[in-house]
Each structure stands twice: as C-alpha cells, then as structure tokens.
Amino acid sequence: MEMMKLKPSFARKLDQQYLSPLHLAVTKGHRRMVLRFLEIDKDLIRVKGKNGNTPLHIISEVGNHNGLLDRFLEICPQSILDVTIENRNALHIAVENDRLDVLQVLIQTLRKADYYCEVMNQKGEDGNTALHLAVFHNQPEMLKLLLNCKSDKHSTNQAGWMALDIAERYNNKDSIAVLHGCFIPGVSNFTCKLEKQIVKYVTKASSPIFHRMVNISGEDRNDLLGDNTSKSKGSDDSTIIGRSFMDQSSFLHFYIPIYIVFLVTFFLSNVDFDPLYFGNGNDNILVLSEEDDDSSEESA
C-alpha cells in the first residue's frame, strides 16, 4: 500500500490472471483495503481486467458485501456505464448471478442519471438486455423490478425475440404471468407503434421551432427582448416581463395539461386513420359493416 502511495500507477497493474489489486481485494471481500485503494485513485473502479470486467462487475457477481457497491457508486457513479468484452454491463451480470440486492442498488443509482435508459436497455453481443436475461433465468422479482423501471419490453435480441417470446418458448410460467399484464397481443404492438408515432410527430413539429431559435439573428433577438435586460439589471421588481411570477407547483399545473392537449391535438390532426378492426384471426368485424350500409340504403 505504501508503494502505491509513492507510485499510484502500480494500482493499475494487472497480474498474470489479468486482475488488478482492487479486483483481488473485492473478490476476497477486504473492505478496508478496497477503501484505501479508492482514496489513492477513485478511477481504479473502472480499471478493466480479464474479459473486460471491472471491480464493479466483480461486486455485481459476488454480491454487495459490506455495502461496497453503494460506496463504489457514490464515489464513481459513471462506472455503471462500463461494459465487458461481450458488451454486458453490471445489470446483465447481476441478473445472471441472481443478485436482486445488487440490481436494486444499481437501478436506484441509475434513476438519478441522464443515461438511465441507455444503461437499462443496453444490449450484449447476443442482443439480450437485462430484461431478456431475467426471463431466460425465470426470475420474476427481477423482472418486475426491471419492468417498473421502464425497461423496454419490446426490445428484441439477435434471434428477434422479445421478453414474452422467450418466456413462452421456454415455458417459464412465472415470467409469463408477470409479462401477461404488459403484453396483450395486438394491444402491445399498437401501443409501441403509437409511442413511436407520437415521438416522430412531436420531433417533426418542434424541429422548425428550435431551428429558428438557434439561427435567430442578434438584431431580432434584441427586438424580441426589448429593453427588458436593461430594466432587470439592478431591479427587484418581480413582475418585470421575462421573470417568472409563478411558483414551480403552479407552473406545472398550468403547463402539463396544455402540453398534453397540444400533443393529442397535433397527433390526431396528422395521423392517417385506418378502418378499425376488432377480434382475432378471420373473425374480424368492421366497426361499420357492409350490412349496416346495405340496410341504410334500403331504408332510404
């Protein structure tokens, strides 16, 4: 340890098994030594050893002994972005090793990050996300946790399977029961397509606005602002134009309903409606059937 204080680069050296001193300390559960290493260099958490595994990946495999995982994520939260040579992150490893406690801590940290969805839906080389693996191993509690945290249930692996496809193929009844409420055939696909359409139209509608904002000339910007800038300097008047006179709660109550109405209105005005069908297979029934049309013509 004294040698590493004198020459910190020693802490990054890998042994013949391609493990750093921190890898070994984590594997053997030496908490005090682990924390002393991190005092020297917090980025030791991200040193990659055999198969691209970091010390965080080791903890995700062996378990959160003595709260080391919490400490790791507190010191270096970005370490959760690291992946192995198989492109798997800590979530994959926790699920594969049935570490529910580890998965809970990882997700709790992820919820505070901008890269939340990116890590939650990270695909390995085989295209499997953590959700796919939870179904493979028939782990309903992990499955519930991942679904509650917006893991993409429509994501497909290289075989083209979604989570429900895997559960049904391997007859994992517990997983099927959990997924049943999320996957109603037809409705699930429609919901997915609807979400994509909304995102598409909102992006299309907002892009010209942002384009104009970015490319606005200095003269036009000054005309829009008027003399508000000069008035606001050194002024304590909270009602000056350009300043918020609503508290956060009032603003949200005002903003959210209007934004929802805008999205729905814009979507309905742009989407092309097809005839609505109900039922399955060859038993589809048109909302407006031909018989109704014929009867209306006869009555006329």
XYZ file of C-alpha atoms in Angstrom:
300
model
C 0.000 0.000 0.000
C 2.860 2.402 0.822
C 4.423 1.618 -2.549
C 1.180 2.513 -4.293
C 1.064 5.841 -2.486
C 4.541 6.586 -3.806
C 3.735 5.312 -7.280
C -0.062 5.190 -7.850
C 0.344 3.600 -11.297
C 1.151 0.296 -9.551
C -2.508 0.068 -8.532
C -3.433 -0.249 -12.214
C -1.041 -3.087 -12.978
C -2.619 -6.440 -13.833
C -1.220 -9.745 -12.606
C -0.846 -12.945 -14.642
C -4.582 -13.569 -14.250
C -5.304 -10.081 -15.635
C -6.581 -8.770 -12.308
C -5.654 -5.512 -10.600
C -5.040 -5.230 -6.832
C -8.545 -3.765 -6.472
C -10.072 -6.715 -8.340
C -8.395 -9.092 -5.889
C -9.383 -7.078 -2.818
C -13.023 -7.000 -3.947
C -13.051 -10.728 -4.724
C -11.732 -11.557 -1.239
C -14.034 -9.076 0.499
C -11.275 -6.908 2.037
C -13.383 -3.790 2.597
C -10.751 -1.684 4.367
C -8.157 -2.365 1.686
C -10.674 -1.582 -1.054
C -11.485 1.791 0.501
C -7.800 2.635 0.892
C -7.235 1.913 -2.787
C -10.069 4.278 -3.659
C -8.529 7.006 -1.502
C -5.477 6.823 -3.751
C -7.440 6.843 -7.020
C -11.224 6.625 -7.342
C -10.944 5.721 -11.038
C -9.470 2.349 -10.084
C -13.111 1.249 -10.060
C -13.054 1.490 -13.858
C -9.856 -0.487 -14.488
C -10.661 -3.395 -16.806
C -9.236 -6.828 -16.118
C -9.906 -10.254 -17.583
C -12.709 -10.258 -20.181
C -13.133 -6.523 -19.637
C -14.502 -6.961 -16.119
C -14.133 -4.008 -13.751
C -14.212 -4.184 -9.931
C -17.852 -3.034 -10.184
C -18.618 -6.067 -12.340
C -16.942 -8.301 -9.746
C -19.179 -6.886 -6.995
C -22.227 -7.363 -9.211
C -21.248 -11.021 -9.494
C -20.258 -11.852 -5.899
C -22.802 -9.621 -4.130
C -22.942 -6.333 -2.239
C -20.831 -7.390 0.731
C -20.474 -4.748 3.464
C -22.138 -2.125 1.269
C -19.164 -1.844 -1.096
C -21.422 -1.444 -4.117
C -23.112 1.616 -2.585
C -19.691 3.089 -1.875
C -18.446 2.400 -5.403
C -21.423 4.117 -6.998
C -21.175 7.042 -4.594
C -17.507 7.607 -5.438
C -17.739 6.952 -9.189
C -21.339 6.713 -10.479
C -20.135 6.751 -14.105
C -18.594 3.302 -13.559
C -22.041 1.834 -14.222
C -21.504 2.691 -17.910
C -18.588 0.259 -18.260
C -19.159 -2.923 -20.262
C -17.294 -6.211 -20.674
C -15.837 -7.534 -23.933
C -19.268 -9.103 -24.505
C -20.829 -5.618 -24.197
C -22.588 -6.514 -20.944
C -22.927 -4.083 -18.076
C -23.396 -4.517 -14.327
C -27.159 -5.073 -14.761
C -26.571 -8.082 -17.007
C -24.102 -9.566 -14.523
C -26.374 -9.017 -11.513
C -29.299 -10.716 -13.269
C -27.196 -13.651 -14.471
C -25.965 -14.284 -10.932
C -29.377 -13.814 -9.282
C -28.250 -10.764 -7.262
C -31.524 -8.973 -6.619
C -29.965 -6.770 -3.911
C -27.279 -5.642 -6.363
C -29.842 -4.912 -9.075
C -31.870 -2.755 -6.672
C -28.838 -0.631 -5.771
C -27.781 -0.259 -9.410
C -31.227 0.890 -10.502
C -31.517 3.297 -7.573
C -28.322 4.974 -8.768
C -29.376 4.915 -12.423
C -32.606 6.791 -11.739
C -30.565 9.884 -10.894
C -28.561 9.762 -14.136
C -29.130 11.168 -17.622
C -28.032 7.856 -19.152
C -30.759 5.900 -17.313
C -32.493 4.440 -20.392
C -29.220 3.795 -22.192
C -27.912 1.523 -19.417
C -31.287 -0.083 -18.652
C -31.658 -1.212 -22.270
C -28.002 -1.966 -23.030
C -27.702 -4.973 -25.339
C -24.958 -7.571 -25.117
C -23.297 -9.152 -28.135
C -26.237 -11.537 -28.390
C -28.691 -8.636 -28.341
C -30.035 -9.531 -24.907
C -30.887 -6.823 -22.388
C -31.071 -7.398 -18.638
C -34.815 -7.942 -19.136
C -34.197 -10.777 -21.598
C -31.821 -12.444 -19.132
C -34.319 -12.150 -16.277
C -36.811 -14.075 -18.420
C -34.197 -16.633 -19.530
C -33.450 -17.425 -15.890
C -37.125 -17.149 -14.877
C -36.551 -14.519 -12.170
C -39.973 -12.891 -11.656
C -38.882 -10.463 -8.917
C -36.100 -9.070 -11.074
C -38.495 -8.986 -13.997
C -40.985 -6.881 -12.024
C -38.231 -4.502 -10.935
C -36.943 -4.018 -14.471
C -40.426 -3.502 -15.919
C -41.272 -0.946 -13.231
C -38.110 0.912 -14.181
C -39.085 1.359 -17.833
C -37.009 -1.467 -19.274
C -38.040 -1.803 -22.920
C -40.327 -4.833 -23.123
C -40.481 -4.505 -26.920
C -36.718 -4.811 -27.369
C -35.624 -7.812 -29.458
C -32.399 -9.804 -29.328
C -30.454 -11.139 -32.319
C -32.906 -14.016 -32.644
C -35.729 -11.473 -32.975
C -37.292 -12.432 -29.629
C -38.912 -10.083 -27.169
C -39.068 -10.944 -23.471
C -42.505 -12.547 -23.817
C -41.326 -14.672 -26.749
C -38.530 -16.096 -24.594
C -40.852 -16.803 -21.669
C -43.292 -18.664 -23.899
C -40.585 -20.580 -25.755
C -39.082 -21.923 -22.522
C -42.465 -22.190 -20.792
C -41.323 -20.020 -17.882
C -44.744 -19.716 -16.292
C -43.722 -17.251 -13.576
C -42.275 -14.876 -16.141
C -45.294 -15.308 -18.411
C -47.572 -14.360 -15.517
C -45.581 -11.178 -14.854
C -45.445 -10.211 -18.516
C -49.091 -11.037 -19.202
C -50.298 -7.640 -17.993
C -47.687 -5.863 -20.120
C -48.191 -7.908 -23.264
C -51.739 -8.194 -24.539
C -51.331 -9.435 -28.152
C -52.134 -6.692 -30.630
C -52.531 -4.021 -27.957
C -48.858 -4.181 -27.040
C -47.705 -3.727 -30.630
C -50.239 -0.960 -31.191
C -49.035 0.860 -28.058
C -45.431 0.576 -29.182
C -46.266 1.938 -32.651
C -48.362 4.710 -31.131
C -45.485 5.795 -28.882
C -43.123 5.890 -31.870
C -45.639 7.893 -33.941
C -46.075 10.461 -31.165
C -42.312 10.874 -30.792
C -41.987 11.201 -34.574
C -44.648 13.913 -34.887
C -43.525 15.850 -31.811
C -39.953 15.861 -33.108
C -41.166 16.949 -36.535
C -43.253 19.757 -35.061
C -40.603 21.064 -32.703
C -37.597 20.960 -35.059
C -38.556 24.138 -37.032
C -39.077 25.998 -33.761
C -35.674 25.036 -32.394
C -34.089 25.735 -35.790
C -35.420 29.283 -35.744
C -34.327 29.755 -32.134
C -30.782 28.626 -32.898
C -30.457 30.696 -36.073
C -32.098 33.886 -34.830
C -30.025 36.973 -35.579
C -28.682 39.225 -32.876
C -30.868 42.087 -34.107
C -34.052 40.008 -33.969
C -33.124 38.718 -30.535
C -32.726 42.274 -29.256
C -36.080 43.258 -30.778
C -37.779 40.360 -29.001
C -36.167 41.133 -25.677
C -36.720 44.861 -25.981
C -35.332 46.788 -23.057
C -36.151 44.051 -20.550
C -32.464 43.282 -19.992
C -31.636 46.813 -19.042
C -34.661 47.042 -16.767
C -33.927 43.808 -14.994
C -30.399 44.792 -14.039
C -30.374 46.098 -10.510
C -34.152 45.841 -10.264
C -36.040 43.969 -7.559
C -39.408 44.180 -9.296
C -40.594 40.554 -9.535
C -43.307 41.461 -12.080
C -40.903 42.667 -14.797
C -41.575 40.979 -18.150
C -39.399 37.929 -18.592
C -39.347 36.941 -14.934
C -41.370 34.099 -13.513
C -44.142 35.193 -11.163
C -45.465 31.632 -10.635
C -44.025 29.136 -8.223
C -42.953 25.729 -9.523
C -46.110 23.918 -8.440
C -48.446 26.447 -10.074
C -46.407 26.424 -13.253
C -46.599 22.621 -13.568
C -50.375 22.634 -13.009
C -50.627 25.174 -15.834
C -48.030 23.681 -18.198
C -48.707 19.918 -18.116
C -52.419 19.946 -19.186
C -51.724 22.389 -22.020
C -48.767 20.340 -23.251
C -50.827 17.120 -23.218
C -53.652 18.804 -25.157
C -51.123 20.053 -27.700
C -49.629 16.575 -28.220
C -53.002 14.873 -28.594
C -54.331 17.559 -30.947
C -51.227 17.517 -33.099
C -51.218 13.722 -33.302
C -54.907 13.493 -34.214
C -54.541 16.140 -36.892
C -51.639 14.355 -38.605
C -52.218 10.627 -38.204
C -53.858 8.700 -41.037
C -56.711 6.644 -39.623
C -57.317 3.130 -40.955
C -60.576 1.210 -40.515
C -60.852 -0.179 -37.031
C -60.983 -3.920 -36.576
C -61.771 -5.929 -33.506
C -61.284 -9.629 -32.859
C -58.627 -12.144 -33.856
C -57.771 -14.208 -36.941
C -60.553 -14.444 -39.506
C -63.237 -13.243 -37.116
C -62.515 -9.542 -37.646
C -65.581 -7.350 -37.593
C -65.645 -3.929 -39.189
C -66.914 -1.139 -36.997
C -69.098 -0.039 -39.877
C -70.096 -3.340 -41.517
C -71.368 -3.722 -45.042
C -74.690 -4.954 -43.692
C -75.230 -1.642 -41.924
C -74.512 0.174 -45.202
C -76.982 -2.022 -47.104
C -79.719 -1.561 -44.518
C -79.259 2.204 -44.563
C -79.614 2.226 -48.371
C -82.847 0.158 -48.214
C -84.376 2.469 -45.618
C -83.552 5.419 -47.851
